Amino acid sequence: MTQSAGAGPRPVSFLGEVRDAVTPRATLLVLGVIALQLLFIASYVGALHHPRLRDAPFGVAGPPAAAERTVNRLERLSGSPLDPRAVPDAAAARERIRDREIDGALVLDPGGTTDTLLVATGGGTSLATALERLLTGVEKSGGRALRVVDVAPASAGDANGLSSFYVVVGWCVGGYLCAAILAISAGARASTPRRAVIRLGTMALVALAGGLGGALIVGPALDALPGGFAALWGLGALVTFAVGAATLALQ
């Protein structure tokens, strides 16, 4: 039978509407978003739910023969948690920890039974705690005790040593979202050199503002990362701009 002239338009099936709305390109984009979401969850939860050491730079200070034996012993630990190396003395170990060349150091006491573990909670309390837990077991198995000294403590406003991590994440998210908004506001128009320059210029201004705001929050406002305000502002601006420019390029 043919449809009468007065009849309305032929109904479209639900599957047909889905095929029209969800194009192959949209499907691939959605799958990419899901993959990114799952990778984000896996990376953060995998790293932070039960942090484990892996080839952490670590110093050993003491008499050369004793230090060499300890380095060899630490190198044989299961899972390779440390990357040990001998350092001249305790002063050199402290300096290298503050310069972030090593994450911690064991200062041997050949005349006693208690060695000293040097850590820096300012570089992250989870790292310092993991080193303390590991070396406590190592020293106990050798019949020795351990004393822990924090040579670079976290500031009073950053008890867990995570402020630097979160402020950088905030700058990265800000750069990405700004670039995404610039692209959405322009619609589906193809990029041109002139439009690219305008977007990068806007991104630079946003990066300066975002870097300044982040530095003010973690510095004077919360006292989480005291000192070096100008350097922190510059770092924030560069991080935000780098993420935003990369996002614009990919778009």
PDB file of C-alpha atoms in Angstrom:
ATOM      1  CA  MET A   1       0.000   0.000   0.000  1.00  0.00           C
ATOM      2  CA  THR A   2       1.109   3.542  -0.690  1.00  0.00           C
ATOM      3  CA  GLN A   3       0.867   6.323   1.829  1.00  0.00           C
ATOM      4  CA  SER A   4      -2.125   8.648   1.259  1.00  0.00           C
ATOM      5  CA  ALA A   5      -1.498  12.243   0.319  1.00  0.00           C
ATOM      6  CA  GLY A   6      -2.969  13.573   3.539  1.00  0.00           C
ATOM      7  CA  ALA A   7      -0.920  11.380   5.822  1.00  0.00           C
ATOM      8  CA  GLY A   8       1.877  12.914   7.915  1.00  0.00           C
ATOM      9  CA  PRO A   9       5.598  12.180   7.505  1.00  0.00           C
ATOM     10  CA  ARG A  10       6.681   8.637   7.911  1.00  0.00           C
ATOM     11  CA  PRO A  11       7.871   7.947  11.513  1.00  0.00           C
ATOM     12  CA  VAL A  12      11.580   7.524  11.970  1.00  0.00           C
ATOM     13  CA  SER A  13      12.726   4.541  13.985  1.00  0.00           C
ATOM     14  CA  PHE A  14      14.588   5.017  17.248  1.00  0.00           C
ATOM     15  CA  LEU A  15      17.688   3.287  15.866  1.00  0.00           C
ATOM     16  CA  GLY A  16      17.640   5.617  12.890  1.00  0.00           C
ATOM     17  CA  GLU A  17      17.599   8.644  15.198  1.00  0.00           C
ATOM     18  CA  VAL A  18      20.533   7.222  17.129  1.00  0.00           C
ATOM     19  CA  ARG A  19      22.506   6.686  13.917  1.00  0.00           C
ATOM     20  CA  ASP A  20      21.829  10.282  12.846  1.00  0.00           C
ATOM     21  CA  ALA A  21      22.791  11.765  16.222  1.00  0.00           C
ATOM     22  CA  VAL A  22      25.801   9.605  17.051  1.00  0.00           C
ATOM     23  CA  THR A  23      28.197   9.815  14.139  1.00  0.00           C
ATOM     24  CA  PRO A  24      31.366   7.696  13.902  1.00  0.00           C
ATOM     25  CA  ARG A  25      33.436  10.768  14.725  1.00  0.00           C
ATOM     26  CA  ALA A  26      31.348  11.499  17.836  1.00  0.00           C
ATOM     27  CA  THR A  27      31.631   7.861  18.880  1.00  0.00           C
ATOM     28  CA  LEU A  28      35.408   7.954  18.635  1.00  0.00           C
ATOM     29  CA  LEU A  29      35.529  11.179  20.651  1.00  0.00           C
ATOM     30  CA  VAL A  30      33.337   9.710  23.381  1.00  0.00           C
ATOM     31  CA  LEU A  31      35.482   6.577  23.524  1.00  0.00           C
ATOM     32  CA  GLY A  32      38.558   8.801  23.796  1.00  0.00           C
ATOM     33  CA  VAL A  33      37.004  10.695  26.710  1.00  0.00           C
ATOM     34  CA  ILE A  34      36.186   7.424  28.488  1.00  0.00           C
ATOM     35  CA  ALA A  35      39.732   6.169  27.956  1.00  0.00           C
ATOM     36  CA  LEU A  36      41.171   9.439  29.280  1.00  0.00           C
ATOM     37  CA  GLN A  37      38.881   9.282  32.298  1.00  0.00           C
ATOM     38  CA  LEU A  38      39.918   5.723  33.140  1.00  0.00           C
ATOM     39  CA  LEU A  39      43.613   6.494  32.653  1.00  0.00           C
ATOM     40  CA  PHE A  40      43.282   9.495  34.971  1.00  0.00           C
ATOM     41  CA  ILE A  41      41.645   7.376  37.670  1.00  0.00           C
ATOM     42  CA  ALA A  42      44.150   4.536  37.274  1.00  0.00           C
ATOM     43  CA  SER A  43      47.181   6.846  37.401  1.00  0.00           C
ATOM     44  CA  TYR A  44      46.131   8.763  40.516  1.00  0.00           C
ATOM     45  CA  VAL A  45      44.637   5.888  42.488  1.00  0.00           C
ATOM     46  CA  GLY A  46      47.423   3.530  41.428  1.00  0.00           C
ATOM     47  CA  ALA A  47      50.109   5.954  42.557  1.00  0.00           C
ATOM     48  CA  LEU A  48      48.537   7.281  45.751  1.00  0.00           C
ATOM     49  CA  HIS A  49      46.465   4.496  47.293  1.00  0.00           C
ATOM     50  CA  HIS A  50      49.542   2.530  48.357  1.00  0.00           C
ATOM     51  CA  PRO A  51      52.719   4.408  47.385  1.00  0.00           C
ATOM     52  CA  ARG A  52      55.797   2.245  46.885  1.00  0.00           C
ATOM     53  CA  LEU A  53      59.402   3.232  46.343  1.00  0.00           C
ATOM     54  CA  ARG A  54      61.018   2.494  42.999  1.00  0.00           C
ATOM     55  CA  ASP A  55      64.664   3.418  42.328  1.00  0.00           C
ATOM     56  CA  ALA A  56      64.494   6.389  44.700  1.00  0.00           C
ATOM     57  CA  PRO A  57      67.868   8.223  44.735  1.00  0.00           C
ATOM     58  CA  PHE A  58      69.373   7.541  48.148  1.00  0.00           C
ATOM     59  CA  GLY A  59      72.691   8.387  49.781  1.00  0.00           C
ATOM     60  CA  VAL A  60      74.817   6.494  52.298  1.00  0.00           C
ATOM     61  CA  ALA A  61      77.385   8.404  54.389  1.00  0.00           C
ATOM     62  CA  GLY A  62      80.008   6.792  56.582  1.00  0.00           C
ATOM     63  CA  PRO A  63      83.422   5.142  56.500  1.00  0.00           C
ATOM     64  CA  PRO A  64      84.129   4.044  52.905  1.00  0.00           C
ATOM     65  CA  ALA A  65      84.151   0.310  53.615  1.00  0.00           C
ATOM     66  CA  ALA A  66      80.970   0.392  55.703  1.00  0.00           C
ATOM     67  CA  ALA A  67      79.216   2.688  53.222  1.00  0.00           C
ATOM     68  CA  GLU A  68      80.117   0.388  50.334  1.00  0.00           C
ATOM     69  CA  ARG A  69      78.739  -2.648  52.161  1.00  0.00           C
ATOM     70  CA  THR A  70      75.511  -0.801  52.936  1.00  0.00           C
ATOM     71  CA  VAL A  71      75.132   0.376  49.333  1.00  0.00           C
ATOM     72  CA  ASN A  72      75.534  -3.192  48.094  1.00  0.00           C
ATOM     73  CA  ARG A  73      72.976  -4.383  50.634  1.00  0.00           C
ATOM     74  CA  LEU A  74      70.437  -1.749  49.620  1.00  0.00           C
ATOM     75  CA  GLU A  75      70.949  -2.548  45.939  1.00  0.00           C
ATOM     76  CA  ARG A  76      69.890  -6.143  46.608  1.00  0.00           C
ATOM     77  CA  LEU A  77      66.558  -5.211  48.216  1.00  0.00           C
ATOM     78  CA  SER A  78      63.580  -6.892  46.580  1.00  0.00           C
ATOM     79  CA  GLY A  79      61.740  -4.721  44.045  1.00  0.00           C
ATOM     80  CA  SER A  80      64.617  -2.228  43.704  1.00  0.00           C
ATOM     81  CA  PRO A  81      63.059   0.447  45.947  1.00  0.00           C
ATOM     82  CA  LEU A  82      66.278   2.482  46.162  1.00  0.00           C
ATOM     83  CA  ASP A  83      69.021   3.702  43.868  1.00  0.00           C
ATOM     84  CA  PRO A  84      71.768   3.978  46.526  1.00  0.00           C
ATOM     85  CA  ARG A  85      75.095   5.706  46.181  1.00  0.00           C
ATOM     86  CA  ALA A  86      77.852   6.667  48.639  1.00  0.00           C
ATOM     87  CA  VAL A  87      78.194  10.316  49.686  1.00  0.00           C
ATOM     88  CA  PRO A  88      81.238  11.829  51.431  1.00  0.00           C
ATOM     89  CA  ASP A  89      79.629  12.744  54.772  1.00  0.00           C
ATOM     90  CA  ALA A  90      76.454  13.874  56.535  1.00  0.00           C
ATOM     91  CA  ALA A  91      76.892  17.508  55.471  1.00  0.00           C
ATOM     92  CA  ALA A  92      77.117  16.505  51.808  1.00  0.00           C
ATOM     93  CA  ALA A  93      74.052  14.302  52.239  1.00  0.00           C
ATOM     94  CA  ARG A  94      72.040  17.186  53.705  1.00  0.00           C
ATOM     95  CA  GLU A  95      73.072  19.493  50.863  1.00  0.00           C
ATOM     96  CA  ARG A  96      72.126  16.960  48.186  1.00  0.00           C
ATOM     97  CA  ILE A  97      68.757  16.331  49.816  1.00  0.00           C
ATOM     98  CA  ARG A  98      67.995  20.059  49.863  1.00  0.00           C
ATOM     99  CA  ASP A  99      69.070  20.292  46.210  1.00  0.00           C
ATOM    100  CA  ARG A 100      66.755  17.321  45.408  1.00  0.00           C
ATOM    101  CA  GLU A 101      69.635  15.262  44.047  1.00  0.00           C
ATOM    102  CA  ILE A 102      68.675  12.466  46.447  1.00  0.00           C
ATOM    103  CA  ASP A 103      65.454  11.770  48.357  1.00  0.00           C
ATOM    104  CA  GLY A 104      67.109  10.711  51.603  1.00  0.00           C
ATOM    105  CA  ALA A 105      70.317   9.444  53.147  1.00  0.00           C
ATOM    106  CA  LEU A 106      71.507   7.010  55.782  1.00  0.00           C
ATOM    107  CA  VAL A 107      74.346   8.282  57.980  1.00  0.00           C
ATOM    108  CA  LEU A 108      76.199   5.340  59.500  1.00  0.00           C
ATOM    109  CA  ASP A 109      77.567   5.400  63.054  1.00  0.00           C
ATOM    110  CA  PRO A 110      80.439   2.875  63.111  1.00  0.00           C
ATOM    111  CA  GLY A 111      80.998   3.401  66.840  1.00  0.00           C
ATOM    112  CA  GLY A 112      77.405   2.757  67.902  1.00  0.00           C
ATOM    113  CA  THR A 113      74.273   0.792  67.080  1.00  0.00           C
ATOM    114  CA  THR A 114      72.037   3.647  65.918  1.00  0.00           C
ATOM    115  CA  ASP A 115      72.230   5.098  62.414  1.00  0.00           C
ATOM    116  CA  THR A 116      70.544   8.305  61.258  1.00  0.00           C
ATOM    117  CA  LEU A 117      68.072   8.559  58.405  1.00  0.00           C
ATOM    118  CA  LEU A 118      67.897  12.012  56.781  1.00  0.00           C
ATOM    119  CA  VAL A 119      64.591  12.802  55.052  1.00  0.00           C
ATOM    120  CA  ALA A 120      62.815  15.884  53.695  1.00  0.00           C
ATOM    121  CA  THR A 121      59.077  16.090  54.364  1.00  0.00           C
ATOM    122  CA  GLY A 122      59.089  19.300  52.333  1.00  0.00           C
ATOM    123  CA  GLY A 123      59.511  17.049  49.296  1.00  0.00           C
ATOM    124  CA  GLY A 124      56.460  14.992  50.277  1.00  0.00           C
ATOM    125  CA  THR A 125      55.484  13.296  53.512  1.00  0.00           C
ATOM    126  CA  SER A 126      54.518  10.089  51.724  1.00  0.00           C
ATOM    127  CA  LEU A 127      58.067   9.750  50.348  1.00  0.00           C
ATOM    128  CA  ALA A 128      59.637  10.455  53.742  1.00  0.00           C
ATOM    129  CA  THR A 129      57.297   7.985  55.450  1.00  0.00           C
ATOM    130  CA  ALA A 130      58.037   5.290  52.863  1.00  0.00           C
ATOM    131  CA  LEU A 131      61.794   5.754  53.353  1.00  0.00           C
ATOM    132  CA  GLU A 132      61.431   5.597  57.111  1.00  0.00           C
ATOM    133  CA  ARG A 133      59.342   2.420  56.923  1.00  0.00           C
ATOM    134  CA  LEU A 134      61.774   0.736  54.551  1.00  0.00           C
ATOM    135  CA  LEU A 135      64.980   1.669  56.389  1.00  0.00           C
ATOM    136  CA  THR A 136      63.504   0.788  59.765  1.00  0.00           C
ATOM    137  CA  GLY A 137      63.033  -2.770  58.532  1.00  0.00           C
ATOM    138  CA  VAL A 138      66.483  -2.883  56.944  1.00  0.00           C
ATOM    139  CA  GLU A 139      68.203  -1.648  60.088  1.00  0.00           C
ATOM    140  CA  LYS A 140      66.199  -3.938  62.340  1.00  0.00           C
ATOM    141  CA  SER A 141      67.186  -6.967  60.272  1.00  0.00           C
ATOM    142  CA  GLY A 142      70.819  -5.975  60.806  1.00  0.00           C
ATOM    143  CA  GLY A 143      70.402  -5.567  64.548  1.00  0.00           C
ATOM    144  CA  ARG A 144      70.629  -1.777  64.475  1.00  0.00           C
ATOM    145  CA  ALA A 145      68.301   1.064  65.466  1.00  0.00           C
ATOM    146  CA  LEU A 146      67.288   4.075  63.394  1.00  0.00           C
ATOM    147  CA  ARG A 147      66.946   7.755  64.229  1.00  0.00           C
ATOM    148  CA  VAL A 148      65.058   9.982  61.786  1.00  0.00           C
ATOM    149  CA  VAL A 149      65.990  13.622  61.148  1.00  0.00           C
ATOM    150  CA  ASP A 150      63.955  15.920  58.889  1.00  0.00           C
ATOM    151  CA  VAL A 151      66.459  18.219  57.159  1.00  0.00           C
ATOM    152  CA  ALA A 152      63.895  20.073  55.017  1.00  0.00           C
ATOM    153  CA  PRO A 153      60.521  20.063  56.777  1.00  0.00           C
ATOM    154  CA  ALA A 154      57.309  21.099  55.097  1.00  0.00           C
ATOM    155  CA  SER A 155      56.004  24.546  55.948  1.00  0.00           C
ATOM    156  CA  ALA A 156      53.381  24.956  58.648  1.00  0.00           C
ATOM    157  CA  GLY A 157      50.707  25.565  56.033  1.00  0.00           C
ATOM    158  CA  ASP A 158      51.620  22.483  53.992  1.00  0.00           C
ATOM    159  CA  ALA A 159      51.612  19.631  56.499  1.00  0.00           C
ATOM    160  CA  ASN A 160      51.420  16.877  53.874  1.00  0.00           C
ATOM    161  CA  GLY A 161      53.781  18.452  51.352  1.00  0.00           C
ATOM    162  CA  LEU A 162      51.145  18.287  48.587  1.00  0.00           C
ATOM    163  CA  SER A 163      50.529  21.976  47.913  1.00  0.00           C
ATOM    164  CA  SER A 164      53.014  22.128  45.028  1.00  0.00           C
ATOM    165  CA  PHE A 165      51.378  19.094  43.428  1.00  0.00           C
ATOM    166  CA  TYR A 166      47.853  20.474  43.622  1.00  0.00           C
ATOM    167  CA  VAL A 167      48.701  23.985  42.491  1.00  0.00           C
ATOM    168  CA  VAL A 168      50.390  22.587  39.368  1.00  0.00           C
ATOM    169  CA  VAL A 169      47.350  20.387  38.692  1.00  0.00           C
ATOM    170  CA  GLY A 170      45.172  23.496  39.018  1.00  0.00           C
ATOM    171  CA  TRP A 171      47.326  25.406  36.540  1.00  0.00           C
ATOM    172  CA  CYS A 172      47.200  22.493  34.067  1.00  0.00           C
ATOM    173  CA  VAL A 173      43.404  22.214  34.312  1.00  0.00           C
ATOM    174  CA  GLY A 174      43.061  25.977  33.913  1.00  0.00           C
ATOM    175  CA  GLY A 175      45.155  26.011  30.754  1.00  0.00           C
ATOM    176  CA  TYR A 176      43.225  23.122  29.238  1.00  0.00           C
ATOM    177  CA  LEU A 177      39.791  24.552  30.066  1.00  0.00           C
ATOM    178  CA  CYS A 178      40.702  28.003  28.744  1.00  0.00           C
ATOM    179  CA  ALA A 179      41.874  26.524  25.441  1.00  0.00           C
ATOM    180  CA  ALA A 180      38.732  24.400  25.209  1.00  0.00           C
ATOM    181  CA  ILE A 181      36.494  27.426  25.819  1.00  0.00           C
ATOM    182  CA  LEU A 182      38.335  29.451  23.175  1.00  0.00           C
ATOM    183  CA  ALA A 183      37.767  26.658  20.656  1.00  0.00           C
ATOM    184  CA  ILE A 184      34.086  26.216  21.571  1.00  0.00           C
ATOM    185  CA  SER A 185      33.388  29.923  21.352  1.00  0.00           C
ATOM    186  CA  ALA A 186      34.768  29.994  17.793  1.00  0.00           C
ATOM    187  CA  GLY A 187      32.538  27.137  16.666  1.00  0.00           C
ATOM    188  CA  ALA A 188      33.622  24.783  13.913  1.00  0.00           C
ATOM    189  CA  ARG A 189      35.486  27.376  11.858  1.00  0.00           C
ATOM    190  CA  ALA A 190      38.878  26.313  10.609  1.00  0.00           C
ATOM    191  CA  SER A 191      41.894  27.885  12.257  1.00  0.00           C
ATOM    192  CA  THR A 192      43.834  30.604  10.469  1.00  0.00           C
ATOM    193  CA  PRO A 193      47.211  32.174  11.330  1.00  0.00           C
ATOM    194  CA  ARG A 194      45.468  35.354  12.488  1.00  0.00           C
ATOM    195  CA  ARG A 195      43.001  33.434  14.662  1.00  0.00           C
ATOM    196  CA  ALA A 196      45.821  31.319  16.083  1.00  0.00           C
ATOM    197  CA  VAL A 197      47.788  34.420  17.088  1.00  0.00           C
ATOM    198  CA  ILE A 198      44.713  35.923  18.772  1.00  0.00           C
ATOM    199  CA  ARG A 199      44.047  32.714  20.692  1.00  0.00           C
ATOM    200  CA  LEU A 200      47.677  32.393  21.793  1.00  0.00           C
ATOM    201  CA  GLY A 201      47.698  36.029  22.890  1.00  0.00           C
ATOM    202  CA  THR A 202      44.541  35.473  24.918  1.00  0.00           C
ATOM    203  CA  MET A 203      46.071  32.323  26.348  1.00  0.00           C
ATOM    204  CA  ALA A 204      49.165  34.279  27.418  1.00  0.00           C
ATOM    205  CA  LEU A 205      47.050  36.836  29.301  1.00  0.00           C
ATOM    206  CA  VAL A 206      45.073  34.081  31.002  1.00  0.00           C
ATOM    207  CA  ALA A 207      48.317  32.306  31.928  1.00  0.00           C
ATOM    208  CA  LEU A 208      49.686  35.460  33.554  1.00  0.00           C
ATOM    209  CA  ALA A 209      46.475  35.929  35.542  1.00  0.00           C
ATOM    210  CA  GLY A 210      46.236  32.268  36.526  1.00  0.00           C
ATOM    211  CA  GLY A 211      49.880  32.097  37.544  1.00  0.00           C
ATOM    212  CA  LEU A 212      49.496  35.227  39.661  1.00  0.00           C
ATOM    213  CA  GLY A 213      46.319  33.948  41.317  1.00  0.00           C
ATOM    214  CA  GLY A 214      47.821  30.571  42.141  1.00  0.00           C
ATOM    215  CA  ALA A 215      50.986  32.119  43.532  1.00  0.00           C
ATOM    216  CA  LEU A 216      48.931  34.482  45.710  1.00  0.00           C
ATOM    217  CA  ILE A 217      46.774  31.652  47.068  1.00  0.00           C
ATOM    218  CA  VAL A 218      49.566  29.230  47.997  1.00  0.00           C
ATOM    219  CA  GLY A 219      51.918  32.029  49.047  1.00  0.00           C
ATOM    220  CA  PRO A 220      50.655  35.076  50.960  1.00  0.00           C
ATOM    221  CA  ALA A 221      47.070  33.829  51.416  1.00  0.00           C
ATOM    222  CA  LEU A 222      47.665  30.312  52.778  1.00  0.00           C
ATOM    223  CA  ASP A 223      51.426  30.365  53.459  1.00  0.00           C
ATOM    224  CA  ALA A 224      51.625  26.865  51.963  1.00  0.00           C
ATOM    225  CA  LEU A 225      54.641  27.602  49.730  1.00  0.00           C
ATOM    226  CA  PRO A 226      56.432  30.583  51.255  1.00  0.00           C
ATOM    227  CA  GLY A 227      59.254  32.395  49.476  1.00  0.00           C
ATOM    228  CA  GLY A 228      60.051  32.868  45.795  1.00  0.00           C
ATOM    229  CA  PHE A 229      56.758  34.553  44.870  1.00  0.00           C
ATOM    230  CA  ALA A 230      57.967  35.935  41.521  1.00  0.00           C
ATOM    231  CA  ALA A 231      59.481  32.586  40.525  1.00  0.00           C
ATOM    232  CA  LEU A 232      56.260  30.777  41.479  1.00  0.00           C
ATOM    233  CA  TRP A 233      54.199  33.248  39.443  1.00  0.00           C
ATOM    234  CA  GLY A 234      56.450  32.731  36.436  1.00  0.00           C
ATOM    235  CA  LEU A 235      56.287  28.960  36.793  1.00  0.00           C
ATOM    236  CA  GLY A 236      52.493  29.053  36.990  1.00  0.00           C
ATOM    237  CA  ALA A 237      52.223  31.251  33.929  1.00  0.00           C
ATOM    238  CA  LEU A 238      54.528  28.984  31.916  1.00  0.00           C
ATOM    239  CA  VAL A 239      52.710  25.797  32.969  1.00  0.00           C
ATOM    240  CA  THR A 240      49.286  27.256  32.160  1.00  0.00           C
ATOM    241  CA  PHE A 241      50.420  28.628  28.804  1.00  0.00           C
ATOM    242  CA  ALA A 242      52.208  25.408  27.820  1.00  0.00           C
ATOM    243  CA  VAL A 243      49.141  23.265  28.504  1.00  0.00           C
ATOM    244  CA  GLY A 244      46.798  25.741  26.812  1.00  0.00           C
ATOM    245  CA  ALA A 245      48.994  26.151  23.732  1.00  0.00           C
ATOM    246  CA  ALA A 246      49.357  22.384  23.354  1.00  0.00           C
ATOM    247  CA  THR A 247      45.593  21.982  23.638  1.00  0.00           C
ATOM    248  CA  LEU A 248      44.981  24.672  21.010  1.00  0.00           C
ATOM    249  CA  ALA A 249      47.474  22.993  18.692  1.00  0.00           C
ATOM    250  CA  LEU A 250      45.741  19.640  19.036  1.00  0.00           C
ATOM    251  CA  GLN A 251      42.355  21.235  18.370  1.00  0.00           C
TER     252      GLN A 251
END
